GROMACS .gro file of N, CA and C in nm:
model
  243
    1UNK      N    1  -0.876   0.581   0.659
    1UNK     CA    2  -0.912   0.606   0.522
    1UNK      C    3  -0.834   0.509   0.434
    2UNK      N    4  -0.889   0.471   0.329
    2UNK     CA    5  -0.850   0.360   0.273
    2UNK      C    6  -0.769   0.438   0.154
    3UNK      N    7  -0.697   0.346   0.076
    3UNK     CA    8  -0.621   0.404  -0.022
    3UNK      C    9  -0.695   0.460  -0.142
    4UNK      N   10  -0.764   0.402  -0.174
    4UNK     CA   11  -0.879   0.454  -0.308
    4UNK      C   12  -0.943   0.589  -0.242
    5UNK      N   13  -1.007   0.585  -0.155
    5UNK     CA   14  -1.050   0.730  -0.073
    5UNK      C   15  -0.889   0.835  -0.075
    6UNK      N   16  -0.776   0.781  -0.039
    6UNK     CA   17  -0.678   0.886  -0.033
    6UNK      C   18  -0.677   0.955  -0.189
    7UNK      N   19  -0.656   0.822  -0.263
    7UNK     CA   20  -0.639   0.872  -0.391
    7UNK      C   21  -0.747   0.951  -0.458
    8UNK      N   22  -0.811   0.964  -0.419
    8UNK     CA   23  -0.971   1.057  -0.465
    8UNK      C   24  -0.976   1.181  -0.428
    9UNK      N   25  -0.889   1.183  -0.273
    9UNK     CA   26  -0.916   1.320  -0.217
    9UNK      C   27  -0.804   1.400  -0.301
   10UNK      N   28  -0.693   1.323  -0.314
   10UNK     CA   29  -0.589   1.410  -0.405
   10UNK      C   30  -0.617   1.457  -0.523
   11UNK      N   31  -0.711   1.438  -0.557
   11UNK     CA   32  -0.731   1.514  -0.731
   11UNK      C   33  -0.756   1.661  -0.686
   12UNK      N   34  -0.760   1.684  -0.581
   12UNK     CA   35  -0.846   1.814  -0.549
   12UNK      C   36  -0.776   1.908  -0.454
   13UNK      N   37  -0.801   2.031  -0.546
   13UNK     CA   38  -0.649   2.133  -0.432
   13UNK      C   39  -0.712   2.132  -0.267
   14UNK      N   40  -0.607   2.095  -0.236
   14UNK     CA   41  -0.650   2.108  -0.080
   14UNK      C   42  -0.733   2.253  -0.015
   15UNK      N   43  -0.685   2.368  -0.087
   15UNK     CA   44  -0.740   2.511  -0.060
   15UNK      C   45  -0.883   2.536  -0.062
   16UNK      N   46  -0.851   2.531  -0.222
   16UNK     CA   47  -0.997   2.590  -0.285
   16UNK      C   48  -1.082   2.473  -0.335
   17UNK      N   49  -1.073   2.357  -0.340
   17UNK     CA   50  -1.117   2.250  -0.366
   17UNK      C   51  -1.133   2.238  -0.564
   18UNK      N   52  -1.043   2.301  -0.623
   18UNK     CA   53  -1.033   2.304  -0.766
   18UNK      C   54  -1.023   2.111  -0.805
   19UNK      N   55  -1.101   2.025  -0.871
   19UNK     CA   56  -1.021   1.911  -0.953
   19UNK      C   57  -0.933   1.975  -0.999
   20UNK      N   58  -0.855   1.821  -1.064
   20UNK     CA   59  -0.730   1.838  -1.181
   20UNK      C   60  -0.774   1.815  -1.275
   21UNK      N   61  -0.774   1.895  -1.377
   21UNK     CA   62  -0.843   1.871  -1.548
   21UNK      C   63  -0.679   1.930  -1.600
   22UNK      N   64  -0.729   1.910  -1.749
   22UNK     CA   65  -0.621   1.910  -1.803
   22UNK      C   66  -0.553   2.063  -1.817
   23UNK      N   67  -0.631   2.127  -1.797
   23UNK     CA   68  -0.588   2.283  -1.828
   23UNK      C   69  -0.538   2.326  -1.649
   24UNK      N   70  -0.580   2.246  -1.569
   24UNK     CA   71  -0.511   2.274  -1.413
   24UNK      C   72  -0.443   2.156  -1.364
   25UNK      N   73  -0.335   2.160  -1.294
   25UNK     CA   74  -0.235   2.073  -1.284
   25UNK      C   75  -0.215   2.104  -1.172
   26UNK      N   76  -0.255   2.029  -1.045
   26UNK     CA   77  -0.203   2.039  -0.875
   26UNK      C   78  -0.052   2.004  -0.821
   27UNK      N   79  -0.025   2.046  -0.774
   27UNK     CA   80   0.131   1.990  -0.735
   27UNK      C   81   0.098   1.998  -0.617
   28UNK      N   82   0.178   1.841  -0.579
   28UNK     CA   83   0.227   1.787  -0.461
   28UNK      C   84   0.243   1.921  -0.324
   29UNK      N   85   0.216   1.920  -0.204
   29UNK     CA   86   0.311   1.982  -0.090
   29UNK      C   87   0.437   1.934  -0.109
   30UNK      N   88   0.562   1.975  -0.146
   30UNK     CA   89   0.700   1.930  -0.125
   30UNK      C   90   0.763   1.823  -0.014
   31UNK      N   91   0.673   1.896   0.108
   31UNK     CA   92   0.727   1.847   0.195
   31UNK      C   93   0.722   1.666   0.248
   32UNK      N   94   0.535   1.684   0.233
   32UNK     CA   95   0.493   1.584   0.281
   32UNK      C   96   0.397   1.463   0.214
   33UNK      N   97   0.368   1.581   0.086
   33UNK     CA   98   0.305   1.476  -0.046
   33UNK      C   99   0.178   1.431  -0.020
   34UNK      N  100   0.127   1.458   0.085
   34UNK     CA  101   0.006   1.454   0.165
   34UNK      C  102  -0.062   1.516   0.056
   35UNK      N  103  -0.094   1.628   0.000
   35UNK     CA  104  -0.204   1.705  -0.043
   35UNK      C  105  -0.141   1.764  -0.143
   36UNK      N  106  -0.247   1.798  -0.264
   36UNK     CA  107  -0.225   1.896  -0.345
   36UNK      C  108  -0.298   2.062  -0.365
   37UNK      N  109  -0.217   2.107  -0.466
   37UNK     CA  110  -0.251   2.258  -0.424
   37UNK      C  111  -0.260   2.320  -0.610
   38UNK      N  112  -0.384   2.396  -0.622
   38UNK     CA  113  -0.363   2.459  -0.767
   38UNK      C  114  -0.267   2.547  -0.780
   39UNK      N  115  -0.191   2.606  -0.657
   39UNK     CA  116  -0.086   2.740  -0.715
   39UNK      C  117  -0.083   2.765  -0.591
   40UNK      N  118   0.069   2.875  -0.590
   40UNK     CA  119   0.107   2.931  -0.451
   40UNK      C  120  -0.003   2.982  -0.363
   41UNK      N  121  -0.044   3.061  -0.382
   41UNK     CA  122  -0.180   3.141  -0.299
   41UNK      C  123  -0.280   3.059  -0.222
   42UNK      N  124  -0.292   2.945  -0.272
   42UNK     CA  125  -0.387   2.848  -0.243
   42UNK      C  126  -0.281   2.761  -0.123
   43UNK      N  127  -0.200   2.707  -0.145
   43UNK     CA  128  -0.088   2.650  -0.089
   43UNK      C  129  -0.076   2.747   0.040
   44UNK      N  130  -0.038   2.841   0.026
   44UNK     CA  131   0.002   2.962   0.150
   44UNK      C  132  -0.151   2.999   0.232
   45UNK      N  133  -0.282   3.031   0.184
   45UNK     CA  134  -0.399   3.027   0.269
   45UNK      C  135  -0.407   2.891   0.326
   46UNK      N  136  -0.383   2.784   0.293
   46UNK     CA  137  -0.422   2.647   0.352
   46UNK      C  138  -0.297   2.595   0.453
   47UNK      N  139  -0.182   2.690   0.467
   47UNK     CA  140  -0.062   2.624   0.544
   47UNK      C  141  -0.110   2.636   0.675
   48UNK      N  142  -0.185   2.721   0.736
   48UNK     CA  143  -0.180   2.709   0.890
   48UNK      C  144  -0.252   2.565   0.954
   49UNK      N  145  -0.351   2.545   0.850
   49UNK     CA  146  -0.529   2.375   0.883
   49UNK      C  147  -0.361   2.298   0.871
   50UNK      N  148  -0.299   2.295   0.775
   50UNK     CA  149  -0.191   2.215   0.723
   50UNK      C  150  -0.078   2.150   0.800
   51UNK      N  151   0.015   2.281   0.843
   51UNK     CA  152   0.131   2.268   0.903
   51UNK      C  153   0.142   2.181   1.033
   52UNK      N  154   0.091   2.153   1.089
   52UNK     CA  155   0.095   2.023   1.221
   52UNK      C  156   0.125   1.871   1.120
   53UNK      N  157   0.011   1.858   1.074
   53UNK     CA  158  -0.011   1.706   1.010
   53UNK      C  159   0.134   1.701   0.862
   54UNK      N  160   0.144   1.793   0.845
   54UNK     CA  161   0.235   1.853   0.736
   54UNK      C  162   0.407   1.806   0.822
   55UNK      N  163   0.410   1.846   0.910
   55UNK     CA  164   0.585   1.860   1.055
   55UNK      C  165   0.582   1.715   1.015
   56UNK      N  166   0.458   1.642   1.067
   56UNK     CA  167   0.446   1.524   1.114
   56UNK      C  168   0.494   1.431   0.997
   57UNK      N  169   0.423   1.417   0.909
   57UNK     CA  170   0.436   1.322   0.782
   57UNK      C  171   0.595   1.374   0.762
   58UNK      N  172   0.625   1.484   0.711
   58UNK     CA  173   0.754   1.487   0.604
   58UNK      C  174   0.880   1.489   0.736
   59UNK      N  175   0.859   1.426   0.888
   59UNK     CA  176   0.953   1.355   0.964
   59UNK      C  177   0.949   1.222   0.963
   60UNK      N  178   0.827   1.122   0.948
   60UNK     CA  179   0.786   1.032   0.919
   60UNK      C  180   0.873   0.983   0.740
   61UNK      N  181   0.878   1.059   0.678
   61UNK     CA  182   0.937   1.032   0.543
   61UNK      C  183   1.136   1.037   0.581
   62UNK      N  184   1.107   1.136   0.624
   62UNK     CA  185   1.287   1.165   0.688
   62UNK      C  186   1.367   1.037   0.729
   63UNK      N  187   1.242   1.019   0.827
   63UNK     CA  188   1.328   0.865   0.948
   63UNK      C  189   1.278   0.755   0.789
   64UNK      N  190   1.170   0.761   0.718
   64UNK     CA  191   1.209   0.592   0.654
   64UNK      C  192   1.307   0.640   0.547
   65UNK      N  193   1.365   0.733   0.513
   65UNK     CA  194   1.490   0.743   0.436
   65UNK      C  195   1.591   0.708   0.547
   66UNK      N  196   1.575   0.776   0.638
   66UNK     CA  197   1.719   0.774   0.733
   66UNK      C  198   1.761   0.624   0.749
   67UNK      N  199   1.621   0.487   0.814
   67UNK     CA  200   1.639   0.400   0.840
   67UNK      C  201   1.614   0.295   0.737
   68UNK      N  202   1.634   0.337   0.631
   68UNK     CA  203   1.598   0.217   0.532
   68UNK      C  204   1.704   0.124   0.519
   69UNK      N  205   1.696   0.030   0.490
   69UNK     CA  206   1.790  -0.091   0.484
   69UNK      C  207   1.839  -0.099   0.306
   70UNK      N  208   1.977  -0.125   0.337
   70UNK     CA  209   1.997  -0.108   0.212
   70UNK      C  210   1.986  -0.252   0.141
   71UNK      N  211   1.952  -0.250  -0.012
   71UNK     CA  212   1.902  -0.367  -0.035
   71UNK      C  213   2.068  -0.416  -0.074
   72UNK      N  214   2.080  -0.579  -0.093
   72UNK     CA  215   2.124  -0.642  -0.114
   72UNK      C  216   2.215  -0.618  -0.201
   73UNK      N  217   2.367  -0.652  -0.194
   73UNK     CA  218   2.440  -0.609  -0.378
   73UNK      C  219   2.497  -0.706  -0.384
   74UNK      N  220   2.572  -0.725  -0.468
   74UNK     CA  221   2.686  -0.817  -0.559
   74UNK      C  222   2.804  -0.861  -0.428
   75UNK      N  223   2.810  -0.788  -0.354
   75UNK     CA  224   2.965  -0.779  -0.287
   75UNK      C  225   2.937  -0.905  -0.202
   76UNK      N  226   2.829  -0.994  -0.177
   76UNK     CA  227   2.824  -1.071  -0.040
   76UNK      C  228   2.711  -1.039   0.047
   77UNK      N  229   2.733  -1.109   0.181
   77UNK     CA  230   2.706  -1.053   0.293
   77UNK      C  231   2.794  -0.971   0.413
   78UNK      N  232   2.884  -0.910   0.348
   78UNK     CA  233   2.913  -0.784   0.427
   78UNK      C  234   2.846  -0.666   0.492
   79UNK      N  235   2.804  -0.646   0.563
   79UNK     CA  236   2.691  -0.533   0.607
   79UNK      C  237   2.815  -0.401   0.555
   80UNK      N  238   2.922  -0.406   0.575
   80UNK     CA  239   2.998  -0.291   0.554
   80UNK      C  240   3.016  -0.231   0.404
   81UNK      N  241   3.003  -0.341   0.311
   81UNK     CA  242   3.050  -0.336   0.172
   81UNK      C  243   2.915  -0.305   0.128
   0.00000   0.00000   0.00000
């Protein structure tokens, strides 16, 4: 799936399939940012389709925090500093 298709599917609660208009506002899964959700209830019926692909991504986010390289500073090339 291409990025314009990702970004399309996200306007739309993953649950109940609500758009985002201005009077409804989806929030992110916390975990994995994968999908949005109109409100708890919706979020909690859709965790079981969810929770596999859900483990997966927000370990995938874990390790590129864990292994990110830190960028460049002032001090040199010290890897330690």
């Amino acid at each position: 799936m291409n990025a314009d298709a990702e970004s399309d599917k996200m306007r739309y609660c993953a649950s109940c399939g609500i758009s985002e208009v201005d009077d409804v506002k989806l929030k992110d899964c916390s975990a994995c940012k994968l999908v949005k959700y109109c409100n708890v209830q919706c979020q909690r019926n859709h965790r079981p389709q969810h929770k596999k692909e859900c483990k997966k991504r927000a370990a995938e986010l874990r390790d590129e925090l864990l292994f990110k390289q830190p960028e460049s500073s002032h001090h040199g090339d010290c890897p330690i500093c």
